[in-house]
PDB file of C-alpha atoms in Angstrom:
ATOM      1  CA  UNK A   1     -25.617 119.915 154.437  1.00  0.00           C
ATOM      2  CA  UNK A   2     -23.361 117.861 152.196  1.00  0.00           C
ATOM      3  CA  UNK A   3     -20.541 119.458 150.169  1.00  0.00           C
ATOM      4  CA  UNK A   4     -20.433 118.376 146.557  1.00  0.00           C
ATOM      5  CA  UNK A   5     -17.965 115.560 145.772  1.00  0.00           C
ATOM      6  CA  UNK A   6     -16.605 117.384 142.854  1.00  0.00           C
ATOM      7  CA  UNK A   7     -16.218 121.170 142.133  1.00  0.00           C
ATOM      8  CA  UNK A   8     -18.400 122.605 139.423  1.00  0.00           C
ATOM      9  CA  UNK A   9     -16.912 123.263 136.025  1.00  0.00           C
ATOM     10  CA  UNK A  10     -17.523 126.548 134.005  1.00  0.00           C
ATOM     11  CA  UNK A  11     -19.271 126.133 130.858  1.00  0.00           C
ATOM     12  CA  UNK A  12     -16.999 124.618 128.224  1.00  0.00           C
ATOM     13  CA  UNK A  13     -14.050 123.916 130.480  1.00  0.00           C
ATOM     14  CA  UNK A  14     -12.275 120.590 130.291  1.00  0.00           C
ATOM     15  CA  UNK A  15     -11.895 118.635 133.576  1.00  0.00           C
ATOM     16  CA  UNK A  16      -8.435 119.227 135.018  1.00  0.00           C
ATOM     17  CA  UNK A  17      -5.983 116.332 135.636  1.00  0.00           C
ATOM     18  CA  UNK A  18      -5.558 114.930 138.979  1.00  0.00           C
ATOM     19  CA  UNK A  19      -1.972 116.435 139.153  1.00  0.00           C
ATOM     20  CA  UNK A  20      -3.318 119.843 138.323  1.00  0.00           C
ATOM     21  CA  UNK A  21      -6.005 119.774 140.984  1.00  0.00           C
ATOM     22  CA  UNK A  22      -3.440 118.607 143.542  1.00  0.00           C
ATOM     23  CA  UNK A  23      -1.244 121.595 142.671  1.00  0.00           C
ATOM     24  CA  UNK A  24      -4.222 123.995 142.886  1.00  0.00           C
ATOM     25  CA  UNK A  25      -5.556 122.726 146.265  1.00  0.00           C
ATOM     26  CA  UNK A  26      -2.015 122.839 147.746  1.00  0.00           C
ATOM     27  CA  UNK A  27      -1.444 126.354 146.575  1.00  0.00           C
ATOM     28  CA  UNK A  28      -4.868 127.271 147.982  1.00  0.00           C
ATOM     29  CA  UNK A  29      -3.576 126.918 151.573  1.00  0.00           C
ATOM     30  CA  UNK A  30       0.233 127.484 151.188  1.00  0.00           C
ATOM     31  CA  UNK A  31       1.997 130.630 152.362  1.00  0.00           C
ATOM     32  CA  UNK A  32       4.349 132.305 149.909  1.00  0.00           C
ATOM     33  CA  UNK A  33       7.929 131.158 150.944  1.00  0.00           C
ATOM     34  CA  UNK A  34       9.640 133.588 148.655  1.00  0.00           C
ATOM     35  CA  UNK A  35       8.705 136.718 146.496  1.00  0.00           C
ATOM     36  CA  UNK A  36       6.769 134.771 143.679  1.00  0.00           C
ATOM     37  CA  UNK A  37       3.084 135.543 143.575  1.00  0.00           C
ATOM     38  CA  UNK A  38       0.755 132.442 143.397  1.00  0.00           C
ATOM     39  CA  UNK A  39      -2.916 132.440 142.458  1.00  0.00           C
ATOM     40  CA  UNK A  40      -4.683 130.589 145.141  1.00  0.00           C
ATOM     41  CA  UNK A  41      -4.184 130.623 148.982  1.00  0.00           C
ATOM     42  CA  UNK A  42      -6.675 130.067 151.533  1.00  0.00           C
ATOM     43  CA  UNK A  43      -7.893 132.394 154.299  1.00  0.00           C
ATOM     44  CA  UNK A  44      -5.192 133.293 156.864  1.00  0.00           C
ATOM     45  CA  UNK A  45      -2.018 132.520 154.927  1.00  0.00           C
ATOM     46  CA  UNK A  46      -1.140 136.154 154.479  1.00  0.00           C
ATOM     47  CA  UNK A  47       2.109 137.279 156.149  1.00  0.00           C
ATOM     48  CA  UNK A  48       2.695 140.726 157.732  1.00  0.00           C
ATOM     49  CA  UNK A  49       6.421 141.760 157.868  1.00  0.00           C
ATOM     50  CA  UNK A  50       6.181 145.515 158.873  1.00  0.00           C
ATOM     51  CA  UNK A  51       7.000 146.443 162.472  1.00  0.00           C
ATOM     52  CA  UNK A  52       4.061 147.607 164.707  1.00  0.00           C
ATOM     53  CA  UNK A  53       5.700 150.934 165.250  1.00  0.00           C
ATOM     54  CA  UNK A  54       4.694 151.824 161.577  1.00  0.00           C
ATOM     55  CA  UNK A  55       1.075 151.565 162.298  1.00  0.00           C
ATOM     56  CA  UNK A  56      -0.706 154.912 162.014  1.00  0.00           C
ATOM     57  CA  UNK A  57      -4.229 153.854 162.959  1.00  0.00           C
ATOM     58  CA  UNK A  58      -5.207 153.428 166.607  1.00  0.00           C
ATOM     59  CA  UNK A  59      -4.247 149.936 167.806  1.00  0.00           C
ATOM     60  CA  UNK A  60      -6.625 147.857 170.051  1.00  0.00           C
ATOM     61  CA  UNK A  61      -4.142 145.627 171.781  1.00  0.00           C
ATOM     62  CA  UNK A  62      -6.195 144.206 174.721  1.00  0.00           C
ATOM     63  CA  UNK A  63      -9.771 144.015 173.454  1.00  0.00           C
ATOM     64  CA  UNK A  64     -12.408 142.538 175.765  1.00  0.00           C
ATOM     65  CA  UNK A  65     -13.256 138.829 175.597  1.00  0.00           C
ATOM     66  CA  UNK A  66     -16.421 137.181 176.783  1.00  0.00           C
ATOM     67  CA  UNK A  67     -16.729 133.365 176.876  1.00  0.00           C
ATOM     68  CA  UNK A  68     -20.459 133.629 176.303  1.00  0.00           C
ATOM     69  CA  UNK A  69     -19.666 135.461 172.937  1.00  0.00           C
ATOM     70  CA  UNK A  70     -18.085 132.390 171.495  1.00  0.00           C
ATOM     71  CA  UNK A  71     -19.914 130.898 168.415  1.00  0.00           C
ATOM     72  CA  UNK A  72     -21.852 127.842 169.066  1.00  0.00           C
ATOM     73  CA  UNK A  73     -20.417 124.710 167.363  1.00  0.00           C
ATOM     74  CA  UNK A  74     -21.253 124.939 163.763  1.00  0.00           C
ATOM     75  CA  UNK A  75     -20.157 123.796 160.224  1.00  0.00           C
ATOM     76  CA  UNK A  76     -20.061 126.419 157.504  1.00  0.00           C
ATOM     77  CA  UNK A  77     -19.899 125.631 153.823  1.00  0.00           C
ATOM     78  CA  UNK A  78     -18.384 128.023 151.280  1.00  0.00           C
ATOM     79  CA  UNK A  79     -18.212 128.385 147.470  1.00  0.00           C
ATOM     80  CA  UNK A  80     -14.664 129.288 146.365  1.00  0.00           C
ATOM     81  CA  UNK A  81     -13.737 130.938 143.106  1.00  0.00           C
ATOM     82  CA  UNK A  82     -10.313 132.016 141.709  1.00  0.00           C
ATOM     83  CA  UNK A  83      -9.657 133.816 138.572  1.00  0.00           C
ATOM     84  CA  UNK A  84      -6.781 131.534 137.285  1.00  0.00           C
ATOM     85  CA  UNK A  85      -8.798 128.208 137.679  1.00  0.00           C
ATOM     86  CA  UNK A  86     -11.749 127.172 135.373  1.00  0.00           C
ATOM     87  CA  UNK A  87     -13.497 125.359 138.094  1.00  0.00           C
ATOM     88  CA  UNK A  88     -14.972 126.009 141.509  1.00  0.00           C
ATOM     89  CA  UNK A  89     -13.486 124.777 144.815  1.00  0.00           C
ATOM     90  CA  UNK A  90     -15.503 123.841 147.828  1.00  0.00           C
ATOM     91  CA  UNK A  91     -14.464 124.812 151.408  1.00  0.00           C
ATOM     92  CA  UNK A  92     -15.722 123.886 154.780  1.00  0.00           C
ATOM     93  CA  UNK A  93     -15.023 125.427 158.184  1.00  0.00           C
ATOM     94  CA  UNK A  94     -15.950 123.477 161.239  1.00  0.00           C
ATOM     95  CA  UNK A  95     -15.870 125.076 164.672  1.00  0.00           C
ATOM     96  CA  UNK A  96     -16.372 123.105 167.852  1.00  0.00           C
ATOM     97  CA  UNK A  97     -16.246 124.208 171.438  1.00  0.00           C
ATOM     98  CA  UNK A  98     -17.133 122.290 174.696  1.00  0.00           C
ATOM     99  CA  UNK A  99     -16.431 123.601 178.109  1.00  0.00           C
ATOM    100  CA  UNK A 100     -12.812 125.155 178.025  1.00  0.00           C
ATOM    101  CA  UNK A 101     -11.573 123.452 175.012  1.00  0.00           C
ATOM    102  CA  UNK A 102     -12.099 123.814 171.243  1.00  0.00           C
ATOM    103  CA  UNK A 103     -11.330 122.217 167.813  1.00  0.00           C
ATOM    104  CA  UNK A 104     -11.454 123.894 164.478  1.00  0.00           C
ATOM    105  CA  UNK A 105     -10.876 122.496 160.886  1.00  0.00           C
ATOM    106  CA  UNK A 106     -10.628 124.254 157.628  1.00  0.00           C
ATOM    107  CA  UNK A 107     -10.636 122.214 154.284  1.00  0.00           C
ATOM    108  CA  UNK A 108     -10.596 123.210 150.673  1.00  0.00           C
ATOM    109  CA  UNK A 109     -11.088 120.612 148.063  1.00  0.00           C
ATOM    110  CA  UNK A 110     -11.754 119.848 144.435  1.00  0.00           C
ATOM    111  CA  UNK A 111     -11.989 116.581 142.519  1.00  0.00           C
ATOM    112  CA  UNK A 112     -11.022 114.457 145.466  1.00  0.00           C
ATOM    113  CA  UNK A 113      -7.879 116.487 146.376  1.00  0.00           C
ATOM    114  CA  UNK A 114      -7.919 118.446 149.524  1.00  0.00           C
ATOM    115  CA  UNK A 115      -5.855 120.475 152.050  1.00  0.00           C
ATOM    116  CA  UNK A 116      -6.781 120.588 155.663  1.00  0.00           C
ATOM    117  CA  UNK A 117      -5.795 122.979 158.487  1.00  0.00           C
ATOM    118  CA  UNK A 118      -6.631 122.143 161.986  1.00  0.00           C
ATOM    119  CA  UNK A 119      -6.404 123.992 165.293  1.00  0.00           C
ATOM    120  CA  UNK A 120      -6.938 122.615 168.843  1.00  0.00           C
ATOM    121  CA  UNK A 121      -6.559 124.280 172.261  1.00  0.00           C
ATOM    122  CA  UNK A 122      -8.086 125.705 175.292  1.00  0.00           C
ATOM    123  CA  UNK A 123     -10.221 128.750 176.041  1.00  0.00           C
ATOM    124  CA  UNK A 124      -8.870 131.089 178.761  1.00  0.00           C
ATOM    125  CA  UNK A 125      -9.706 134.539 180.006  1.00  0.00           C
ATOM    126  CA  UNK A 126      -8.188 136.178 176.866  1.00  0.00           C
ATOM    127  CA  UNK A 127      -9.973 133.935 174.294  1.00  0.00           C
ATOM    128  CA  UNK A 128      -8.522 131.036 172.212  1.00  0.00           C
ATOM    129  CA  UNK A 129      -5.268 129.544 173.450  1.00  0.00           C
ATOM    130  CA  UNK A 130      -4.121 127.217 170.708  1.00  0.00           C
ATOM    131  CA  UNK A 131      -2.043 124.148 171.638  1.00  0.00           C
ATOM    132  CA  UNK A 132      -1.403 122.692 168.143  1.00  0.00           C
ATOM    133  CA  UNK A 133      -1.893 123.931 164.597  1.00  0.00           C
ATOM    134  CA  UNK A 134      -1.427 121.640 161.653  1.00  0.00           C
ATOM    135  CA  UNK A 135      -1.490 121.996 157.809  1.00  0.00           C
ATOM    136  CA  UNK A 136      -1.753 118.843 155.736  1.00  0.00           C
ATOM    137  CA  UNK A 137      -1.983 117.940 151.993  1.00  0.00           C
ATOM    138  CA  UNK A 138       0.296 114.987 151.139  1.00  0.00           C
ATOM    139  CA  UNK A 139       2.188 115.305 154.466  1.00  0.00           C
ATOM    140  CA  UNK A 140       1.455 117.306 157.613  1.00  0.00           C
ATOM    141  CA  UNK A 141       3.515 120.088 159.191  1.00  0.00           C
ATOM    142  CA  UNK A 142       2.538 121.500 162.544  1.00  0.00           C
ATOM    143  CA  UNK A 143       3.273 124.101 165.295  1.00  0.00           C
ATOM    144  CA  UNK A 144       3.051 123.367 168.975  1.00  0.00           C
ATOM    145  CA  UNK A 145       2.300 126.153 171.550  1.00  0.00           C
ATOM    146  CA  UNK A 146       3.939 125.893 174.904  1.00  0.00           C
ATOM    147  CA  UNK A 147       2.163 128.431 176.949  1.00  0.00           C
ATOM    148  CA  UNK A 148       4.017 127.516 180.242  1.00  0.00           C
ATOM    149  CA  UNK A 149       7.295 128.262 178.596  1.00  0.00           C
ATOM    150  CA  UNK A 150       5.913 131.036 176.325  1.00  0.00           C
ATOM    151  CA  UNK A 151       7.352 129.410 173.253  1.00  0.00           C
ATOM    152  CA  UNK A 152       6.027 127.886 169.975  1.00  0.00           C
ATOM    153  CA  UNK A 153       7.934 125.089 168.173  1.00  0.00           C
ATOM    154  CA  UNK A 154       7.601 123.705 164.616  1.00  0.00           C
ATOM    155  CA  UNK A 155       7.689 120.178 163.272  1.00  0.00           C
ATOM    156  CA  UNK A 156       9.440 121.573 160.235  1.00  0.00           C
ATOM    157  CA  UNK A 157      12.672 122.128 162.338  1.00  0.00           C
ATOM    158  CA  UNK A 158      12.445 125.977 161.810  1.00  0.00           C
ATOM    159  CA  UNK A 159      13.652 127.913 164.922  1.00  0.00           C
ATOM    160  CA  UNK A 160      11.246 128.247 167.827  1.00  0.00           C
ATOM    161  CA  UNK A 161       9.934 131.615 168.627  1.00  0.00           C
ATOM    162  CA  UNK A 162       8.431 133.405 171.714  1.00  0.00           C
ATOM    163  CA  UNK A 163       4.672 133.627 172.104  1.00  0.00           C
ATOM    164  CA  UNK A 164       3.133 137.072 172.552  1.00  0.00           C
ATOM    165  CA  UNK A 165       0.026 137.506 174.675  1.00  0.00           C
ATOM    166  CA  UNK A 166      -3.090 136.596 172.704  1.00  0.00           C
ATOM    167  CA  UNK A 167      -1.155 134.739 170.052  1.00  0.00           C
ATOM    168  CA  UNK A 168      -3.135 132.782 167.486  1.00  0.00           C
ATOM    169  CA  UNK A 169      -2.728 130.358 164.663  1.00  0.00           C
ATOM    170  CA  UNK A 170      -3.743 130.915 161.034  1.00  0.00           C
ATOM    171  CA  UNK A 171      -7.044 129.177 161.633  1.00  0.00           C
ATOM    172  CA  UNK A 172      -7.912 130.180 165.307  1.00  0.00           C
ATOM    173  CA  UNK A 173      -7.408 133.854 164.484  1.00  0.00           C
ATOM    174  CA  UNK A 174     -10.644 133.884 162.454  1.00  0.00           C
ATOM    175  CA  UNK A 175     -12.657 132.487 165.424  1.00  0.00           C
ATOM    176  CA  UNK A 176     -10.840 134.872 167.924  1.00  0.00           C
ATOM    177  CA  UNK A 177     -11.722 137.785 165.733  1.00  0.00           C
ATOM    178  CA  UNK A 178     -15.342 136.728 165.657  1.00  0.00           C
ATOM    179  CA  UNK A 179     -15.552 136.342 169.455  1.00  0.00           C
ATOM    180  CA  UNK A 180     -13.766 139.626 170.181  1.00  0.00           C
ATOM    181  CA  UNK A 181     -16.179 141.592 167.941  1.00  0.00           C
ATOM    182  CA  UNK A 182     -19.162 139.688 169.381  1.00  0.00           C
ATOM    183  CA  UNK A 183     -17.948 140.556 172.912  1.00  0.00           C
ATOM    184  CA  UNK A 184     -17.776 144.403 172.426  1.00  0.00           C
ATOM    185  CA  UNK A 185     -18.687 145.512 168.883  1.00  0.00           C
ATOM    186  CA  UNK A 186     -18.509 149.162 169.975  1.00  0.00           C
ATOM    187  CA  UNK A 187     -14.782 148.805 170.443  1.00  0.00           C
ATOM    188  CA  UNK A 188     -14.155 148.139 166.672  1.00  0.00           C
ATOM    189  CA  UNK A 189     -14.950 151.446 165.062  1.00  0.00           C
ATOM    190  CA  UNK A 190     -13.829 152.029 161.422  1.00  0.00           C
ATOM    191  CA  UNK A 191     -10.163 152.734 161.216  1.00  0.00           C
ATOM    192  CA  UNK A 192      -9.231 150.746 164.449  1.00  0.00           C
ATOM    193  CA  UNK A 193      -6.444 148.168 163.896  1.00  0.00           C
ATOM    194  CA  UNK A 194      -6.089 145.004 165.884  1.00  0.00           C
ATOM    195  CA  UNK A 195      -2.593 143.509 166.047  1.00  0.00           C
ATOM    196  CA  UNK A 196      -2.286 139.682 166.458  1.00  0.00           C
ATOM    197  CA  UNK A 197       0.752 137.520 166.466  1.00  0.00           C
ATOM    198  CA  UNK A 198      -0.303 134.684 164.125  1.00  0.00           C
ATOM    199  CA  UNK A 199       1.438 131.331 163.915  1.00  0.00           C
ATOM    200  CA  UNK A 200       1.740 129.274 160.776  1.00  0.00           C
ATOM    201  CA  UNK A 201       3.173 125.733 160.469  1.00  0.00           C
ATOM    202  CA  UNK A 202       6.705 127.036 160.006  1.00  0.00           C
ATOM    203  CA  UNK A 203       6.814 130.575 161.350  1.00  0.00           C
ATOM    204  CA  UNK A 204       5.025 133.226 163.415  1.00  0.00           C
ATOM    205  CA  UNK A 205       4.316 136.747 162.041  1.00  0.00           C
ATOM    206  CA  UNK A 206       2.478 139.922 162.995  1.00  0.00           C
ATOM    207  CA  UNK A 207      -0.926 140.314 161.399  1.00  0.00           C
ATOM    208  CA  UNK A 208      -2.584 143.787 161.518  1.00  0.00           C
ATOM    209  CA  UNK A 209      -6.405 143.953 160.912  1.00  0.00           C
ATOM    210  CA  UNK A 210      -7.992 147.346 160.224  1.00  0.00           C
ATOM    211  CA  UNK A 211     -11.752 147.584 160.705  1.00  0.00           C
ATOM    212  CA  UNK A 212     -14.064 149.109 158.185  1.00  0.00           C
ATOM    213  CA  UNK A 213     -17.758 149.554 157.959  1.00  0.00           C
ATOM    214  CA  UNK A 214     -20.725 147.120 158.049  1.00  0.00           C
ATOM    215  CA  UNK A 215     -21.401 146.246 154.418  1.00  0.00           C
ATOM    216  CA  UNK A 216     -24.198 144.403 152.526  1.00  0.00           C
ATOM    217  CA  UNK A 217     -22.920 141.264 150.816  1.00  0.00           C
ATOM    218  CA  UNK A 218     -24.493 139.504 147.966  1.00  0.00           C
ATOM    219  CA  UNK A 219     -23.746 135.773 148.670  1.00  0.00           C
ATOM    220  CA  UNK A 220     -24.880 132.507 146.949  1.00  0.00           C
ATOM    221  CA  UNK A 221     -27.230 132.158 149.747  1.00  0.00           C
ATOM    222  CA  UNK A 222     -28.616 135.649 149.635  1.00  0.00           C
ATOM    223  CA  UNK A 223     -27.962 139.009 151.239  1.00  0.00           C
ATOM    224  CA  UNK A 224     -25.843 139.263 154.532  1.00  0.00           C
ATOM    225  CA  UNK A 225     -24.388 142.045 156.615  1.00  0.00           C
ATOM    226  CA  UNK A 226     -20.691 141.836 157.224  1.00  0.00           C
ATOM    227  CA  UNK A 227     -18.221 143.865 159.175  1.00  0.00           C
ATOM    228  CA  UNK A 228     -15.233 144.382 156.875  1.00  0.00           C
ATOM    229  CA  UNK A 229     -11.733 143.834 158.093  1.00  0.00           C
ATOM    230  CA  UNK A 230      -8.584 144.407 155.861  1.00  0.00           C
ATOM    231  CA  UNK A 231      -4.987 143.385 155.963  1.00  0.00           C
ATOM    232  CA  UNK A 232      -3.369 145.652 153.571  1.00  0.00           C
ATOM    233  CA  UNK A 233      -0.100 144.531 151.813  1.00  0.00           C
ATOM    234  CA  UNK A 234       2.964 146.087 153.417  1.00  0.00           C
ATOM    235  CA  UNK A 235       5.622 144.794 151.115  1.00  0.00           C
ATOM    236  CA  UNK A 236       5.619 144.457 147.371  1.00  0.00           C
ATOM    237  CA  UNK A 237       4.587 140.730 147.200  1.00  0.00           C
ATOM    238  CA  UNK A 238       2.252 140.655 150.352  1.00  0.00           C
ATOM    239  CA  UNK A 239      -1.329 139.624 149.752  1.00  0.00           C
ATOM    240  CA  UNK A 240      -4.365 141.906 150.547  1.00  0.00           C
ATOM    241  CA  UNK A 241      -6.650 139.941 152.858  1.00  0.00           C
ATOM    242  CA  UNK A 242     -10.239 141.035 153.186  1.00  0.00           C
ATOM    243  CA  UNK A 243     -12.726 139.351 155.670  1.00  0.00           C
ATOM    244  CA  UNK A 244     -16.428 140.149 156.340  1.00  0.00           C
ATOM    245  CA  UNK A 245     -17.671 139.029 159.757  1.00  0.00           C
ATOM    246  CA  UNK A 246     -21.355 138.383 159.718  1.00  0.00           C
ATOM    247  CA  UNK A 247     -23.533 139.147 162.865  1.00  0.00           C
ATOM    248  CA  UNK A 248     -26.044 136.547 161.657  1.00  0.00           C
ATOM    249  CA  UNK A 249     -23.321 133.931 161.722  1.00  0.00           C
ATOM    250  CA  UNK A 250     -22.119 134.887 165.219  1.00  0.00           C
ATOM    251  CA  UNK A 251     -19.499 137.043 163.481  1.00  0.00           C
ATOM    252  CA  UNK A 252     -17.825 134.138 161.755  1.00  0.00           C
ATOM    253  CA  UNK A 253     -16.596 134.974 158.266  1.00  0.00           C
ATOM    254  CA  UNK A 254     -19.335 135.213 155.518  1.00  0.00           C
ATOM    255  CA  UNK A 255     -16.734 136.134 152.984  1.00  0.00           C
ATOM    256  CA  UNK A 256     -13.032 135.965 152.613  1.00  0.00           C
ATOM    257  CA  UNK A 257     -11.102 137.378 149.608  1.00  0.00           C
ATOM    258  CA  UNK A 258      -7.391 137.288 149.080  1.00  0.00           C
ATOM    259  CA  UNK A 259      -5.796 139.308 146.310  1.00  0.00           C
ATOM    260  CA  UNK A 260      -2.207 138.729 145.192  1.00  0.00           C
ATOM    261  CA  UNK A 261       0.199 141.530 144.210  1.00  0.00           C
ATOM    262  CA  UNK A 262      -0.248 140.644 140.528  1.00  0.00           C
ATOM    263  CA  UNK A 263      -4.137 140.880 140.832  1.00  0.00           C
ATOM    264  CA  UNK A 264      -4.881 137.194 141.058  1.00  0.00           C
ATOM    265  CA  UNK A 265      -7.592 136.516 143.585  1.00  0.00           C
ATOM    266  CA  UNK A 266      -9.391 133.689 145.462  1.00  0.00           C
ATOM    267  CA  UNK A 267     -12.915 134.566 146.903  1.00  0.00           C
ATOM    268  CA  UNK A 268     -14.675 132.381 149.517  1.00  0.00           C
ATOM    269  CA  UNK A 269     -18.335 133.084 150.015  1.00  0.00           C
ATOM    270  CA  UNK A 270     -20.718 131.438 152.615  1.00  0.00           C
ATOM    271  CA  UNK A 271     -23.434 129.150 151.392  1.00  0.00           C
ATOM    272  CA  UNK A 272     -24.952 127.288 154.221  1.00  0.00           C
ATOM    273  CA  UNK A 273     -24.524 126.337 157.869  1.00  0.00           C
ATOM    274  CA  UNK A 274     -25.444 123.388 160.016  1.00  0.00           C
ATOM    275  CA  UNK A 275     -24.725 122.226 163.484  1.00  0.00           C
ATOM    276  CA  UNK A 276     -21.550 120.428 164.384  1.00  0.00           C
ATOM    277  CA  UNK A 277     -20.969 117.964 167.177  1.00  0.00           C
ATOM    278  CA  UNK A 278     -18.806 118.975 170.101  1.00  0.00           C
ATOM    279  CA  UNK A 279     -15.153 117.671 170.201  1.00  0.00           C
TER     280      UNK A 279
END
């Protein structure tokens, strides 16, 4: 599988300038630093600010993890659309695991411009244990996990924060969710909420995922079953994050949709998979 070198245009649309594409791809993977809605952010850039005590749904704090439920090394290609951009973006998620270590990379690109998130770490009895998460467009910012000291530090010189048990970064959380569901799908009944401390390149936040039903998805590659998870907005400018985990893809995401408070959205849909070499 080879991703297209350039994103596809909608009929009649003029090619965007290099500067506008750079802005679009940067916004596609940038968290909102202040209450100003933006149109395109990738995957796990949503932020949850509400305290855990406000959760009404049952919370699964210590779900079972089985190492044999980890997905095999794989590369997934996605088609990405957004209502504010007259062209398609391409995205690729690469997951690699070998023995007790892993590496993951998520890229989103158009017209030669790209943004890349990477996660590397170990696999322990609770699942993925990230050691380093990075986010790069023109320059790179990163978070470093010190599990021995129970702290995470940031290259952006923001304050270090304590690590909670089972903490993930904004990329590894997708693989962790897939593996937890594959380990014991009966534990994730509709209405169950999973609480995960999720670390970005500059800060750590609490993400709350509420499980829904298995749904039939109409994807570019055909029909797929996907178990729906939702992170509902909890403050006025929060994003709504919807993820569908596909059993046929070892519960990796078949679709991710992010909706801004003003209605702008980005929709990432699986197209094809191929094997990936181990790290």
